[in-house]
mmCIF file of C-alpha atoms in Angstrom:
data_model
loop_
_atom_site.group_PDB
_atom_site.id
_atom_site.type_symbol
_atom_site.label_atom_id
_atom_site.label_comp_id
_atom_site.label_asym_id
_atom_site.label_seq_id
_atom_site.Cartn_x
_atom_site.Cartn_y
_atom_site.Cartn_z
ATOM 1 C CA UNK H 1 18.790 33.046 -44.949
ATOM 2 C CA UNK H 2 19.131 31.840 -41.457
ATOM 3 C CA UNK H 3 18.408 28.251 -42.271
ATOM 4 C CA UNK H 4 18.979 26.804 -38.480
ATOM 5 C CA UNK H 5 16.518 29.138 -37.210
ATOM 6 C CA UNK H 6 14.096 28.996 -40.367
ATOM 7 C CA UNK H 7 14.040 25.537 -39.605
ATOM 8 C CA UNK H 8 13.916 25.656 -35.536
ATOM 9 C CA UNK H 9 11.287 27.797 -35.971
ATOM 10 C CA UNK H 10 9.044 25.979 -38.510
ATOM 11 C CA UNK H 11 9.652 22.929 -36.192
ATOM 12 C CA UNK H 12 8.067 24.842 -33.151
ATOM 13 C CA UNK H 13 4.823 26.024 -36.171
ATOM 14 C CA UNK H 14 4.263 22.117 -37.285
ATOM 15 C CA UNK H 15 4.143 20.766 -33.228
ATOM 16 C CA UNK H 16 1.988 23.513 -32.107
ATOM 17 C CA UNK H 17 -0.279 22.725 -35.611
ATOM 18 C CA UNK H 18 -0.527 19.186 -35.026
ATOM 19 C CA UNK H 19 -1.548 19.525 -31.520
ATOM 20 C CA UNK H 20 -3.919 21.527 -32.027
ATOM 21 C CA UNK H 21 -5.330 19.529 -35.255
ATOM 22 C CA UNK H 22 -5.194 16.232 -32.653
ATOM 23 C CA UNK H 23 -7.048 18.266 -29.554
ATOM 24 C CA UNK H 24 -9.845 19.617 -32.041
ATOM 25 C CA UNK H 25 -10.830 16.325 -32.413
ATOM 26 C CA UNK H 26 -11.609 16.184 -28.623
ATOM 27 C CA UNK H 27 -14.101 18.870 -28.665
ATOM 28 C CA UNK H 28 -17.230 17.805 -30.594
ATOM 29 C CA UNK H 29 -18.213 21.362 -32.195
ATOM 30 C CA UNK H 30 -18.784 20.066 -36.018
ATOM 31 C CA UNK H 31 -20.386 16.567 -37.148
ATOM 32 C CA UNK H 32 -17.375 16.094 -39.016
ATOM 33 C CA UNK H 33 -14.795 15.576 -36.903
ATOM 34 C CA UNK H 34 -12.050 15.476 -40.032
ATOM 35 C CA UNK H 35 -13.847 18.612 -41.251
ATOM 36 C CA UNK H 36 -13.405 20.246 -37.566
ATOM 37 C CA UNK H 37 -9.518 19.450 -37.453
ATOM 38 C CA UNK H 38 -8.879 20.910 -40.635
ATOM 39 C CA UNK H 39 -11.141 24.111 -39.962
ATOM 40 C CA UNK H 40 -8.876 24.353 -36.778
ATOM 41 C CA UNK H 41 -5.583 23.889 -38.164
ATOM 42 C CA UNK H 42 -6.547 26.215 -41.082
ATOM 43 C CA UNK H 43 -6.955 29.292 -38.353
ATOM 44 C CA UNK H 44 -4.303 28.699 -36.302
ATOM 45 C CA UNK H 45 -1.797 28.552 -38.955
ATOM 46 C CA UNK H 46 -2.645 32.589 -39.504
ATOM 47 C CA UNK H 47 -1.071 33.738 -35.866
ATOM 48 C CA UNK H 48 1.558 30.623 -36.009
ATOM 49 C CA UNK H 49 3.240 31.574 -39.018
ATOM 50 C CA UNK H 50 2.550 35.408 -38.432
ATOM 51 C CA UNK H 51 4.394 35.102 -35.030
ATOM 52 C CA UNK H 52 6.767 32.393 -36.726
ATOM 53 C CA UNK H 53 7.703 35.359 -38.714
ATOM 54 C CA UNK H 54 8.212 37.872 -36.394
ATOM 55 C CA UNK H 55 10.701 35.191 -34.165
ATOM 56 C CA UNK H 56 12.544 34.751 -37.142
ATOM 57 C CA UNK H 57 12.941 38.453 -38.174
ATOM 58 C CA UNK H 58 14.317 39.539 -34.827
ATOM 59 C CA UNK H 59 17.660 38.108 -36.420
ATOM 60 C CA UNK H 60 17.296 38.256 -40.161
ATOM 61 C CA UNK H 61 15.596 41.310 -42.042
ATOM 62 C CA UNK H 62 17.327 40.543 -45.640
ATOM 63 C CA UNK H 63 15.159 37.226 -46.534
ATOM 64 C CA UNK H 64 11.883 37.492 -48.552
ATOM 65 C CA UNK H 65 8.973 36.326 -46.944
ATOM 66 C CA UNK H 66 8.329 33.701 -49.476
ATOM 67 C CA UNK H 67 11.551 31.966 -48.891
ATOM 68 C CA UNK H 68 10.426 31.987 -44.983
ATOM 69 C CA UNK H 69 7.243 30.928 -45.611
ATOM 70 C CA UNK H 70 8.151 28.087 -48.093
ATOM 71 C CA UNK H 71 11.172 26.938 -45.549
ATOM 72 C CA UNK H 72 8.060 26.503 -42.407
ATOM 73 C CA UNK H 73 6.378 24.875 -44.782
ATOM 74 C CA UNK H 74 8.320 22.430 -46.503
ATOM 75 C CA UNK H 75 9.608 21.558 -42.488
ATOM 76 C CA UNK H 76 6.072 21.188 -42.435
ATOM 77 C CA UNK H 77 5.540 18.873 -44.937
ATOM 78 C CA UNK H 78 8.897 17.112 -43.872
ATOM 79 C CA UNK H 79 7.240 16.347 -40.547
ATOM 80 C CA UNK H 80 4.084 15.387 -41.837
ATOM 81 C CA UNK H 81 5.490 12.714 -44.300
ATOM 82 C CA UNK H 82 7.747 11.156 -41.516
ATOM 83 C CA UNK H 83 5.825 11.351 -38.328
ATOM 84 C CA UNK H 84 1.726 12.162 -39.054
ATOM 85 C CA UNK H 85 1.451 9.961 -41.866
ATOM 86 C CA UNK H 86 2.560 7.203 -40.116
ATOM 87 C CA UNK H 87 1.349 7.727 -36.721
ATOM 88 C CA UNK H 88 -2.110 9.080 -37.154
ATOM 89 C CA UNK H 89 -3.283 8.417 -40.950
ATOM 90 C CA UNK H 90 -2.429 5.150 -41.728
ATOM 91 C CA UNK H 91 -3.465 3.493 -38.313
ATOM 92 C CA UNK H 92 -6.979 5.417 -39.207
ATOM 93 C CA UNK H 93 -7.065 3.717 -42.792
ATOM 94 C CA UNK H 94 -5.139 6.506 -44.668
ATOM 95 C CA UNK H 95 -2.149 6.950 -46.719
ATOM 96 C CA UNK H 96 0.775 9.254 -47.961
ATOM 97 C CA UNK H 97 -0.423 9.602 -51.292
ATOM 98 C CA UNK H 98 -4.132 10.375 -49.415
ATOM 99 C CA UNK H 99 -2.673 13.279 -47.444
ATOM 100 C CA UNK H 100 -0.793 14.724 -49.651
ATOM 101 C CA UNK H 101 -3.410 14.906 -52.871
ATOM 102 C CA UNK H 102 -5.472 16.129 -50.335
ATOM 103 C CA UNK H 103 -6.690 20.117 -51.602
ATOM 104 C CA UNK H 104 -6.364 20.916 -47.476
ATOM 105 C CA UNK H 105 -2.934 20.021 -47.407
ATOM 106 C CA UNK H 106 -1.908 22.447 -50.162
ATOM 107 C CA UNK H 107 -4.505 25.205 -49.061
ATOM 108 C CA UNK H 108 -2.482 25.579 -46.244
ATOM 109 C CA UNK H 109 1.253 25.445 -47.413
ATOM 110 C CA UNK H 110 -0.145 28.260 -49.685
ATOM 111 C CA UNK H 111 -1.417 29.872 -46.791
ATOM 112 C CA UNK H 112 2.248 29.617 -44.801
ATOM 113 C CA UNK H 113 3.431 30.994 -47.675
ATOM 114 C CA UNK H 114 1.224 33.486 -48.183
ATOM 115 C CA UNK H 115 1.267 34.622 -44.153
ATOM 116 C CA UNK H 116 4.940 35.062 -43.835
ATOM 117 C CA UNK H 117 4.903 37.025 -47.045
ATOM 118 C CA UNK H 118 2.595 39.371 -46.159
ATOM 119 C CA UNK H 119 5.102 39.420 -42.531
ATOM 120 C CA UNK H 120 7.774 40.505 -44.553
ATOM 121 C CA UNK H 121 5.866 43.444 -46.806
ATOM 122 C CA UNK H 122 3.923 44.846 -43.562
ATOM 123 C CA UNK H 123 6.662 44.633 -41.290
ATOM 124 C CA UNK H 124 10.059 44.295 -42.885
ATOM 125 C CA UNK H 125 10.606 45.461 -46.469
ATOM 126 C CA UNK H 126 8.100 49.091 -45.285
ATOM 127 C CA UNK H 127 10.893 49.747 -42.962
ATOM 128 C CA UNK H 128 13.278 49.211 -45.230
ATOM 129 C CA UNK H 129 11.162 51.281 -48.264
ATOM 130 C CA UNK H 130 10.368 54.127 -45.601
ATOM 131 C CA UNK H 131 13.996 54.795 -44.638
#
């Protein structure tokens, strides 16, 4: 595995995600404005991860999908613990142990996982299977 650029990459997925999860919150579509971040967050992660994937395959086509997935994710979750905890959960009342019981939270590492996973069978390992 191509750890620098598992990680490089996964660092680009997280700062896209949490912009997107902090802008959401600026466009009053749901009553929930919590509920409406999430939501967000929870679609973009499809084409982030998908196209998180298919950066990090350009150099790397031995890796299983799951360990790609699982490396975004845990950067991810990395991130999360030392820069959106602190800077945008506990100011708002929040706390580590909060985000991180939180269902969300682990609905969507599954989904990273899950994403670049299905990457890997659609586009790598059926090259690989077909000749």
């Amino acid at each position: 595995m191509k750890y620098l650029r598992a990680i490089g990459i996964g660092i680009i997925i997280w700062i896209i995600g949490v912009s997107i999860y902090n802008i959401s919150f600026f466009m009053p579509i749901l009553e929930n404005p919590v509920q409406q971040a999430n939501t967000a967050l929870f679609i973009a992660v499809v084409p982030l991860v998908w196209l998180g994937a298919l950066q990090y395959y350009k150099k790397d086509n031995h890796t299983q999908g799951y360990w790609v997935g699982l490396t975004f994710f845990l950067i991810a979750a990395t991130l999360d613990a030392l820069i959106t905890v602190p800077l945008f959960i506990i100011p708002n009342g929040g706390s580590h142990y909060e985000f991180f019981t939180d269902p969300g939270f682990w609905l969507i590492g599954v989904e990273f996982i899950a994403i670049a996973t299905l990457y890997w069978y659609a586009k790598v390992h059926t090259k690989f299977s077909n000749g």
